[in-house]
Coordinates of C-alpha atoms in Angstrom, one line a residue:
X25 CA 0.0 0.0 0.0
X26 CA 0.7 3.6 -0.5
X27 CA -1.0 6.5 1.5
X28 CA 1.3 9.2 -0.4
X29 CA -1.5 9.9 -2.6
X30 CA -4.3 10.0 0.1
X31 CA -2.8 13.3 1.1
X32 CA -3.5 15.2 4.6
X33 CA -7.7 15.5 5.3
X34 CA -7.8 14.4 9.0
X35 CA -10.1 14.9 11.3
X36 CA -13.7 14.5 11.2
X37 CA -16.6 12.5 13.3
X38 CA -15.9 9.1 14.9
X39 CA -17.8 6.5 13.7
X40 CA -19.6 3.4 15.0
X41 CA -17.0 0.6 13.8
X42 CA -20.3 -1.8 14.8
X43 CA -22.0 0.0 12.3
X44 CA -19.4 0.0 9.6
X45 CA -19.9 -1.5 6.4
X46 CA -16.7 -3.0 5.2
X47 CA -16.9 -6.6 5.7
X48 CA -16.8 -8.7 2.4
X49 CA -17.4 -12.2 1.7
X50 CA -14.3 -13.1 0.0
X51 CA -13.1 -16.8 0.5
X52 CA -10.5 -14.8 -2.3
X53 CA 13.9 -21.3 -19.8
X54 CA 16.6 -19.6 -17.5
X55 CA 20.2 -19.6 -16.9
X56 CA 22.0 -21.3 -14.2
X57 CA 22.5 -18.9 -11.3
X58 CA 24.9 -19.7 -8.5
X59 CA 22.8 -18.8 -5.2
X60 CA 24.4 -18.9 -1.3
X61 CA 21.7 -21.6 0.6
X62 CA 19.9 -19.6 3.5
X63 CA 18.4 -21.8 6.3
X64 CA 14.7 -21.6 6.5
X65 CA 13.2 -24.0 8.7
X66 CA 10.7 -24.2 11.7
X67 CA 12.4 -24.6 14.9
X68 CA 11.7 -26.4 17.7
X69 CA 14.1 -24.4 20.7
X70 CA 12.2 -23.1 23.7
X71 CA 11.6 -19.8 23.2
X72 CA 13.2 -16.4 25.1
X73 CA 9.7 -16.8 27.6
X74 CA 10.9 -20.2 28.2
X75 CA 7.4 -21.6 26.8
X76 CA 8.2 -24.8 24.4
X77 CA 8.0 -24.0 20.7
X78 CA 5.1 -26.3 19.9
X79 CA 2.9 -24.6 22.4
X80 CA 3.4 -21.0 20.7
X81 CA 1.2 -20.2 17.8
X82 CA 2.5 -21.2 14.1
X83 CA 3.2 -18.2 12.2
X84 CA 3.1 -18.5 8.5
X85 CA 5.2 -15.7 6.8
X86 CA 4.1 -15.0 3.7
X87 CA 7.0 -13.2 0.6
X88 CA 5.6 -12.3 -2.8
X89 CA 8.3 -12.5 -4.9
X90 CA 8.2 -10.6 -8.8
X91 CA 11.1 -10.1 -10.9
X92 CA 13.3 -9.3 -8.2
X93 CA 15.1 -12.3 -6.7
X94 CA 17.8 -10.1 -5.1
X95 CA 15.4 -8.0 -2.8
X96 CA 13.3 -11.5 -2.1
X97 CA 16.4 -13.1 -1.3
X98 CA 17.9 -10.6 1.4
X99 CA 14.8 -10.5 2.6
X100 CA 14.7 -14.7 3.3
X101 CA 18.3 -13.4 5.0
X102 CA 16.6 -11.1 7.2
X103 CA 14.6 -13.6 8.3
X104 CA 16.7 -16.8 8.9
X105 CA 17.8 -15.0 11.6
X106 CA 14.5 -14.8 13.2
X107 CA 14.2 -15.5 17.2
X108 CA 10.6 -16.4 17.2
X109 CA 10.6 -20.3 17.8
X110 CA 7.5 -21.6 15.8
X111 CA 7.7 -20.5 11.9
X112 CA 7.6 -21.2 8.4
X113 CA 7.7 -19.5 5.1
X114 CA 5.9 -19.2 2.3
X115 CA 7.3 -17.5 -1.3
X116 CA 4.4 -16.8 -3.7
X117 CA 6.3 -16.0 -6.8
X118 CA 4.1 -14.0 -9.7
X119 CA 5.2 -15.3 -13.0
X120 CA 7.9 -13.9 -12.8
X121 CA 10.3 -14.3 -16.1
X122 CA 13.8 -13.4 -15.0
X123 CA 14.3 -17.0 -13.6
X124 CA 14.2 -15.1 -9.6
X125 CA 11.6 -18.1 -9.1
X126 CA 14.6 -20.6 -9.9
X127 CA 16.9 -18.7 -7.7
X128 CA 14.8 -18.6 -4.5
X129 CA 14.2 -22.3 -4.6
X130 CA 17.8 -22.9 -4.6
X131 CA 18.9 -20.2 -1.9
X132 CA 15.9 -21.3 0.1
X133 CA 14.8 -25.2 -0.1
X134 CA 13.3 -25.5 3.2
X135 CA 10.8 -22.4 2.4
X136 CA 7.6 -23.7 0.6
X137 CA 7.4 -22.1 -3.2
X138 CA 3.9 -21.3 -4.9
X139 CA 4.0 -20.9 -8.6
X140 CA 1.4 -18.5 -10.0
X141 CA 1.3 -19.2 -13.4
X142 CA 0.0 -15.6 -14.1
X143 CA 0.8 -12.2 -12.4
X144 CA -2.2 -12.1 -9.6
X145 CA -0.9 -8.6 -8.4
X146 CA 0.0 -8.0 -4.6
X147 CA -3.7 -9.0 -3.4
X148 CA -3.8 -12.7 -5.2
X149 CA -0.4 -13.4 -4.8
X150 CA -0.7 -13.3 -1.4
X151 CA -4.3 -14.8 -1.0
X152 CA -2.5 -17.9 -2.7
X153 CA 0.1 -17.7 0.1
X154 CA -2.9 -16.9 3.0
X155 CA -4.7 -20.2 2.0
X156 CA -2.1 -22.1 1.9
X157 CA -0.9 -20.9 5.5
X158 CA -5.0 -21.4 6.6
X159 CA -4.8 -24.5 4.9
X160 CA -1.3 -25.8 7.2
X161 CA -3.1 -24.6 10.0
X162 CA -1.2 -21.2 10.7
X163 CA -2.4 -19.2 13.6
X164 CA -1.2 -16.4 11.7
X165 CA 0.0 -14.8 8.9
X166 CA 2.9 -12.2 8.6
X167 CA 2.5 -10.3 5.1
X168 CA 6.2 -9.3 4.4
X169 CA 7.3 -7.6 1.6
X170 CA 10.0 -9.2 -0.3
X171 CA 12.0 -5.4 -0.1
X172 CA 11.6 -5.6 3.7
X173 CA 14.6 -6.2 6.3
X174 CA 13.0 -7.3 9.3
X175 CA 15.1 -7.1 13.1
X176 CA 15.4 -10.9 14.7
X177 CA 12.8 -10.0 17.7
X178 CA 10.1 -8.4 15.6
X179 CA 8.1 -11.5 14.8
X180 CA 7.9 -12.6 18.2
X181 CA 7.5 -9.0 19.5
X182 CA 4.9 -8.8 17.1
X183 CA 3.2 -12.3 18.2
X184 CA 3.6 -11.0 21.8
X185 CA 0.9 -8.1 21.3
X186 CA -1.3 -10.0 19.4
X187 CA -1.5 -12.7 22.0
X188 CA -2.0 -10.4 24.8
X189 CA -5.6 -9.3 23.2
X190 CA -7.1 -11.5 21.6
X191 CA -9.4 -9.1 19.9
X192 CA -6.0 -7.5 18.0
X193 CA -6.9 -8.8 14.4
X194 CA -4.0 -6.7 12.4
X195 CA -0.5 -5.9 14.3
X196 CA 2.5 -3.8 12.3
X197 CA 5.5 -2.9 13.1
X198 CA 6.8 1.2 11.8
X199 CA 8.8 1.8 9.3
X200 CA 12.6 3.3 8.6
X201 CA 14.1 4.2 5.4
X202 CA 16.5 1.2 4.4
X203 CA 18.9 3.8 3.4
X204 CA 18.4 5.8 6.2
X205 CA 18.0 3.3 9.2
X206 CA 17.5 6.4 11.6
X207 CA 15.0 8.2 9.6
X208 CA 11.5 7.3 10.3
X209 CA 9.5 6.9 7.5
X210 CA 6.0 5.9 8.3
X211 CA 3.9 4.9 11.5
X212 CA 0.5 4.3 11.1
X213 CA -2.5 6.3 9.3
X214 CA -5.7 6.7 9.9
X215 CA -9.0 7.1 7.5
X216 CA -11.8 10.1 7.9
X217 CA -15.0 8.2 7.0
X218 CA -16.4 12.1 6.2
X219 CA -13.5 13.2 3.9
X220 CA -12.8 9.0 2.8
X221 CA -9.4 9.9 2.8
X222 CA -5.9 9.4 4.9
X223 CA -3.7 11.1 7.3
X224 CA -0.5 9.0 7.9
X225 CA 2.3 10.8 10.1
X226 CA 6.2 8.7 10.8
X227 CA 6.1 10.6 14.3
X228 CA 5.6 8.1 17.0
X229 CA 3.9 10.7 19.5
X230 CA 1.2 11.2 16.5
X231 CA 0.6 8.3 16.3
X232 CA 0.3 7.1 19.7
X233 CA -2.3 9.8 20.3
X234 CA -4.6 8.6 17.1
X235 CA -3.6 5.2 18.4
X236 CA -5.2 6.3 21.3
X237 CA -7.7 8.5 20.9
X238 CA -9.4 7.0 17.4
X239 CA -8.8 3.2 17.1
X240 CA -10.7 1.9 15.3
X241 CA -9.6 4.3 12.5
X242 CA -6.1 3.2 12.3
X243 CA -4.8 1.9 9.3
X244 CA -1.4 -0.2 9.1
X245 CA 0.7 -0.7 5.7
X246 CA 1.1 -3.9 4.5
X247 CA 3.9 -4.2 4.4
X248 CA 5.2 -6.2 7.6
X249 CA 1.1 -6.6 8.6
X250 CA 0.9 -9.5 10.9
X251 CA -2.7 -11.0 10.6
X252 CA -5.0 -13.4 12.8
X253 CA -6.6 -16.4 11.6
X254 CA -9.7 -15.6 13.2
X255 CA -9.9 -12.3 11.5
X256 CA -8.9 -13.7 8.0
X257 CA -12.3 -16.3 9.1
X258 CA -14.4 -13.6 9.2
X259 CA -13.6 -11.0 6.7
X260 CA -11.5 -13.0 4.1
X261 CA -8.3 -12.3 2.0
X262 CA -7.3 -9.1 0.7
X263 CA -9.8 -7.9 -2.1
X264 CA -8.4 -8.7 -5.3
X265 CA -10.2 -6.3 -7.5
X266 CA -7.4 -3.9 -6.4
X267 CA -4.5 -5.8 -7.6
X268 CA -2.0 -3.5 -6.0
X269 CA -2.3 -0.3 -3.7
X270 CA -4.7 0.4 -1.3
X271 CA -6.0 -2.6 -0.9
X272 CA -4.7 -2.8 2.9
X273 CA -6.7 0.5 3.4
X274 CA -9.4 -1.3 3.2
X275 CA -8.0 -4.5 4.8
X276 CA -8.2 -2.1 7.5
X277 CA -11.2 -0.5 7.8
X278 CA -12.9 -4.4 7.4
X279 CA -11.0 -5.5 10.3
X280 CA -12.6 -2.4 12.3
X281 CA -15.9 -3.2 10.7
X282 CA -15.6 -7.1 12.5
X283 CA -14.8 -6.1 15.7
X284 CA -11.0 -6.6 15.7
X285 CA -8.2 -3.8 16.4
X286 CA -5.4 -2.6 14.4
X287 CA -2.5 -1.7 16.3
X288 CA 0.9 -1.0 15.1
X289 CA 4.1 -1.2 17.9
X290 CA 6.4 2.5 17.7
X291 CA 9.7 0.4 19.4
X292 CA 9.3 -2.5 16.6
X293 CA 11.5 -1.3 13.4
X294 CA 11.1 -2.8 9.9
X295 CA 13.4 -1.5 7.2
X296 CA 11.5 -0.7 3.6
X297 CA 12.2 1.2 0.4
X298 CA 8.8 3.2 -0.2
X299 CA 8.5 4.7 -3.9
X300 CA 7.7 8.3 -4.0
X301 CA 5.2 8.7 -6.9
X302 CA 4.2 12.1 -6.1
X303 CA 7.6 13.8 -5.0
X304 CA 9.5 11.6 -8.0
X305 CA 7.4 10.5 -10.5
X306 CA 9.9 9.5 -12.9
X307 CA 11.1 6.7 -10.5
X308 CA 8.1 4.4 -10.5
X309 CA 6.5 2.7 -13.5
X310 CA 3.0 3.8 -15.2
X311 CA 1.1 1.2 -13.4
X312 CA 1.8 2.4 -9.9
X313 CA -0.1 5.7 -11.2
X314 CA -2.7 3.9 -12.9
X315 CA -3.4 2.1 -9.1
X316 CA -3.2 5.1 -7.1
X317 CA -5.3 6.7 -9.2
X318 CA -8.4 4.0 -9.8
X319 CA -7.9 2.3 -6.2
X320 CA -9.3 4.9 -4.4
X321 CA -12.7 5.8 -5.9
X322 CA -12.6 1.6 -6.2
X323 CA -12.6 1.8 -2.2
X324 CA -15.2 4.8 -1.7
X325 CA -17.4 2.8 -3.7
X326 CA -17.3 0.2 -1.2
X327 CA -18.7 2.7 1.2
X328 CA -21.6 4.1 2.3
X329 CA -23.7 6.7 1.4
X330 CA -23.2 9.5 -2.0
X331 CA -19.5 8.8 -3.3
X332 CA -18.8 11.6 -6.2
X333 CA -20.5 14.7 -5.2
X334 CA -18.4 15.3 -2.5
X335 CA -15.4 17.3 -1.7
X336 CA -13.4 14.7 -1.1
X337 CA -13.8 13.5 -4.7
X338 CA -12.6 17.2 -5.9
X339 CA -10.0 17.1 -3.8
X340 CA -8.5 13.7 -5.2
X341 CA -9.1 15.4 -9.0
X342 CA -7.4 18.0 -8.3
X343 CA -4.1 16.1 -6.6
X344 CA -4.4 13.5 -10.0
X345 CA -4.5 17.0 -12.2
X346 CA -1.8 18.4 -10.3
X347 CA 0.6 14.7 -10.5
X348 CA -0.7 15.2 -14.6
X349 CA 0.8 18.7 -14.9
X350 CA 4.5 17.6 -12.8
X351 CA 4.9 15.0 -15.3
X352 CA 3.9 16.4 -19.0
X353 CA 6.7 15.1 -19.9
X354 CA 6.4 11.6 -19.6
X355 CA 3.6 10.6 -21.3
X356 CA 3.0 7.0 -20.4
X357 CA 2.4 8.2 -16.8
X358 CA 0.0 10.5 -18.0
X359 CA -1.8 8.2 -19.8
X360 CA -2.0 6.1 -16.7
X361 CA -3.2 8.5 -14.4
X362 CA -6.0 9.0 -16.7
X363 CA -7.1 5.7 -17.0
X364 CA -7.4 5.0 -13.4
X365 CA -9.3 8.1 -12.7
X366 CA -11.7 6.6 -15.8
X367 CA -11.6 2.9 -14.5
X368 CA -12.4 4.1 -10.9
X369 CA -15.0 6.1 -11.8
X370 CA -16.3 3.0 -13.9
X371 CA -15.8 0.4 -11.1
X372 CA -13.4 -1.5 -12.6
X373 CA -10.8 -3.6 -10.9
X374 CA -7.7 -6.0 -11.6
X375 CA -4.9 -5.5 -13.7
X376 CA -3.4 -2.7 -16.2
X377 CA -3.5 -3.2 -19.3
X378 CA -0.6 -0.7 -20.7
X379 CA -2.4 -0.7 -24.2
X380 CA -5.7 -0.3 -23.1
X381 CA -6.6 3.5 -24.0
X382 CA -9.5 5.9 -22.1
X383 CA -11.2 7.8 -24.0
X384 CA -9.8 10.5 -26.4
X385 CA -11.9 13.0 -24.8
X386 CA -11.1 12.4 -21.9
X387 CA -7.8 12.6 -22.7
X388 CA -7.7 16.0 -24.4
X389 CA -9.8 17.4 -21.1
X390 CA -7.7 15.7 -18.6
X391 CA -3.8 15.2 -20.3
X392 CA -3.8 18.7 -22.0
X393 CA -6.5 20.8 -20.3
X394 CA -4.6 19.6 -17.2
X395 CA -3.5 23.1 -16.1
X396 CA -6.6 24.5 -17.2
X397 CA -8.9 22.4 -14.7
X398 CA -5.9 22.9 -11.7
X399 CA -6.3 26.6 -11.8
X400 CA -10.1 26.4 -12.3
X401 CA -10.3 24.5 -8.5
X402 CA -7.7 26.2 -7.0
X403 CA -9.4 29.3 -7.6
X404 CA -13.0 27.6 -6.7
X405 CA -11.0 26.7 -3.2
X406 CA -7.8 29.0 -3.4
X407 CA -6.9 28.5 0.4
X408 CA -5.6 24.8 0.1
X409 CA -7.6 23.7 -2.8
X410 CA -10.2 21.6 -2.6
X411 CA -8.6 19.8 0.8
X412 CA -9.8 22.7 2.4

């Protein structure tokens, strides 16, 4: 997930998480490489508590690997070095083409391999891993990103909190920069159900005080997202109709919706690269715009009550004009932006398709009138645009 685009609308009414409405039914040729083995295994040591492994919860950690054996595999390094005493891994590779699949099953032959034999996105990729961990009888599942580097105590730190409330459904650790261990990156969000947007803050007093004082609002990345069986009973997997992006937004907001908690731990550190869409466009491909872009209006449709006459709505057309008009010159991104704004608004989900076109119309009103429609709503709301 990314909350960069999701911008800085906090605030607003509490509301009755009893009477939310999120909950779903979703039961959702290559060269030879020379690779260093990395042993991942389940062990069976008593634990730092002293309690024997086999009485500790099974964790199943779920690694979606796609094109990019090198960040999958020091993130299987990471982990070998894992203190929690009950564990096992699970790499969900998507199709990938660049033989990375090959190379993690020789670095790693003790960690179980799933072959997609299509690119499922982030949300199918790792539903394939969360049934087969449901299926082995996991008490719960730790989402990790395959660019993640996680600290040896974080698993069973993270295990610790979830144990001690049973009604803790989602549990996160925060982020640091990985080039930057000592920079703080990101903590937790949480969502305004009037403005059906995000606030995310990477200062720990922020977010111990939204922690505290609006729970059942918080929204954890997932990124390192450690996840209950008996939450993934009640609300399912991850919706795939949002392929990549936002989807733990709303992974979030169902969990609230059941009756569980999302809490994320400020002294548990997980290292991450986050992209920067809006402050370097250039650096991510076109799909990440085309996501951030349709995922968003995918999840408001999801909620109740009018969804496009609203500020909020304004506000998000007028951050996708403004990320139009930074990058004019690089015209596949445009095009991308454009399309999710036009599949959003359409309802539809899944993948991009690259040579999939939106309108021409709406092309000429939205790629070149760009600058146009900007200064039309900033002068409609010229204090802080339509956020205001």
């Amino acid at each position: 997930m990314t909350l960069a685009a999701a911008g800085d609308a906090a605030g607003g009414s509490r509301e009755n998480p009893a009477a939310s409405p999120f909950i779903a039914n979703q039961s959702i040729a290559t060269p030879a490489i020379a690779t260093q083995a990395i042993a991942i295994q389940v062990t069976t040591t008593p634990s730092a508590s002293g309690q024997p492994a086999a009485d500790q919860p099974l964790v199943a950690v779920v690694v979606l690997n796609w094109n990019d054996a090198e960040a999958t595999l020091r993130c299987l390094r990471s982990l070998a070095g894992t203190s929690y005493p009950r564990w096992r891994v699970i790499v969900v590779d998507n199709a990938s083409i660049d033989g990375s699949a090959q190379r993690v099953a020789a670095a790693a032959p003790d960690a179980l391999l799933i072959r997609n034999p299509v690119n499922l996105g982030f949300t199918g990729g790792v539903n394939a891993g969360i049934s087969r961990a449901l299926q082995d009888g996991a008490d719960y599942v730790w989402l990790l990103n395959s660019d993640a580097v996680v600290p040896p105590d974080a698993l069973a730190r993270l295990v610790a909190a979830a144990e001690a409330d049973q009604r803790i459904g989602l549990v996160s650790p925060v982020f640091h920069a990985a080039d930057r261990p000592d920079v703080p990156e990101h903590c937790l969000a949480i969502f305004d159900p009037q403005a059906r947007f995000a606030s995310q803050t990477a200062d720990p007093a922020q977010a111990a005080v939204w922690q505290r004082t609006c729970p059942h609002r918080v929204l954890l990345l997932g990124t390192a997202l450690l996840v209950r069986r008996d939450l993934l009973r009640a609300i399912g997997p991850l919706d795939p109709q949002f392929f990549a992006y936002v989807e733990d937004v709303d992974f979030s907001l169902r969990c609230h919706a059941a009756g569980f908690k999302a809490v994320a731990l400020p002294d548990v550190v997980v290292l991450h690269t986050f992209k920067q869409p809006v402050e370097a466009p250039a650096t991510v491909a076109p799909y990440v715009h085309y996501f951030m872009s349709r995922n968003y209006p995918l999840l408001w449709r999801k909620l109740p009550g009018p969804v496009w006459w609203r500020k909020s709505s304004l506000w998000f057309l007028r951050q996708r004009l403004a990320q139009i008009v930074r990058m004019r010159d690089q015209p596949r991104a445009v095009e991308a932006v454009i399309a999710g704004l036009w599949d959003g608004v359409r309802g539809r989900g899944g993948a991009y398709d690259p040579d999939r076109r939106p309108p021409a119309l709406l092309r000429l009103l939205l790629g070149r009138g760009a600058p146009f429609w900007l200064a039309l709503l900033d002068r409609r709301w010229p204090s802080r645009g339509v956020a205001g």
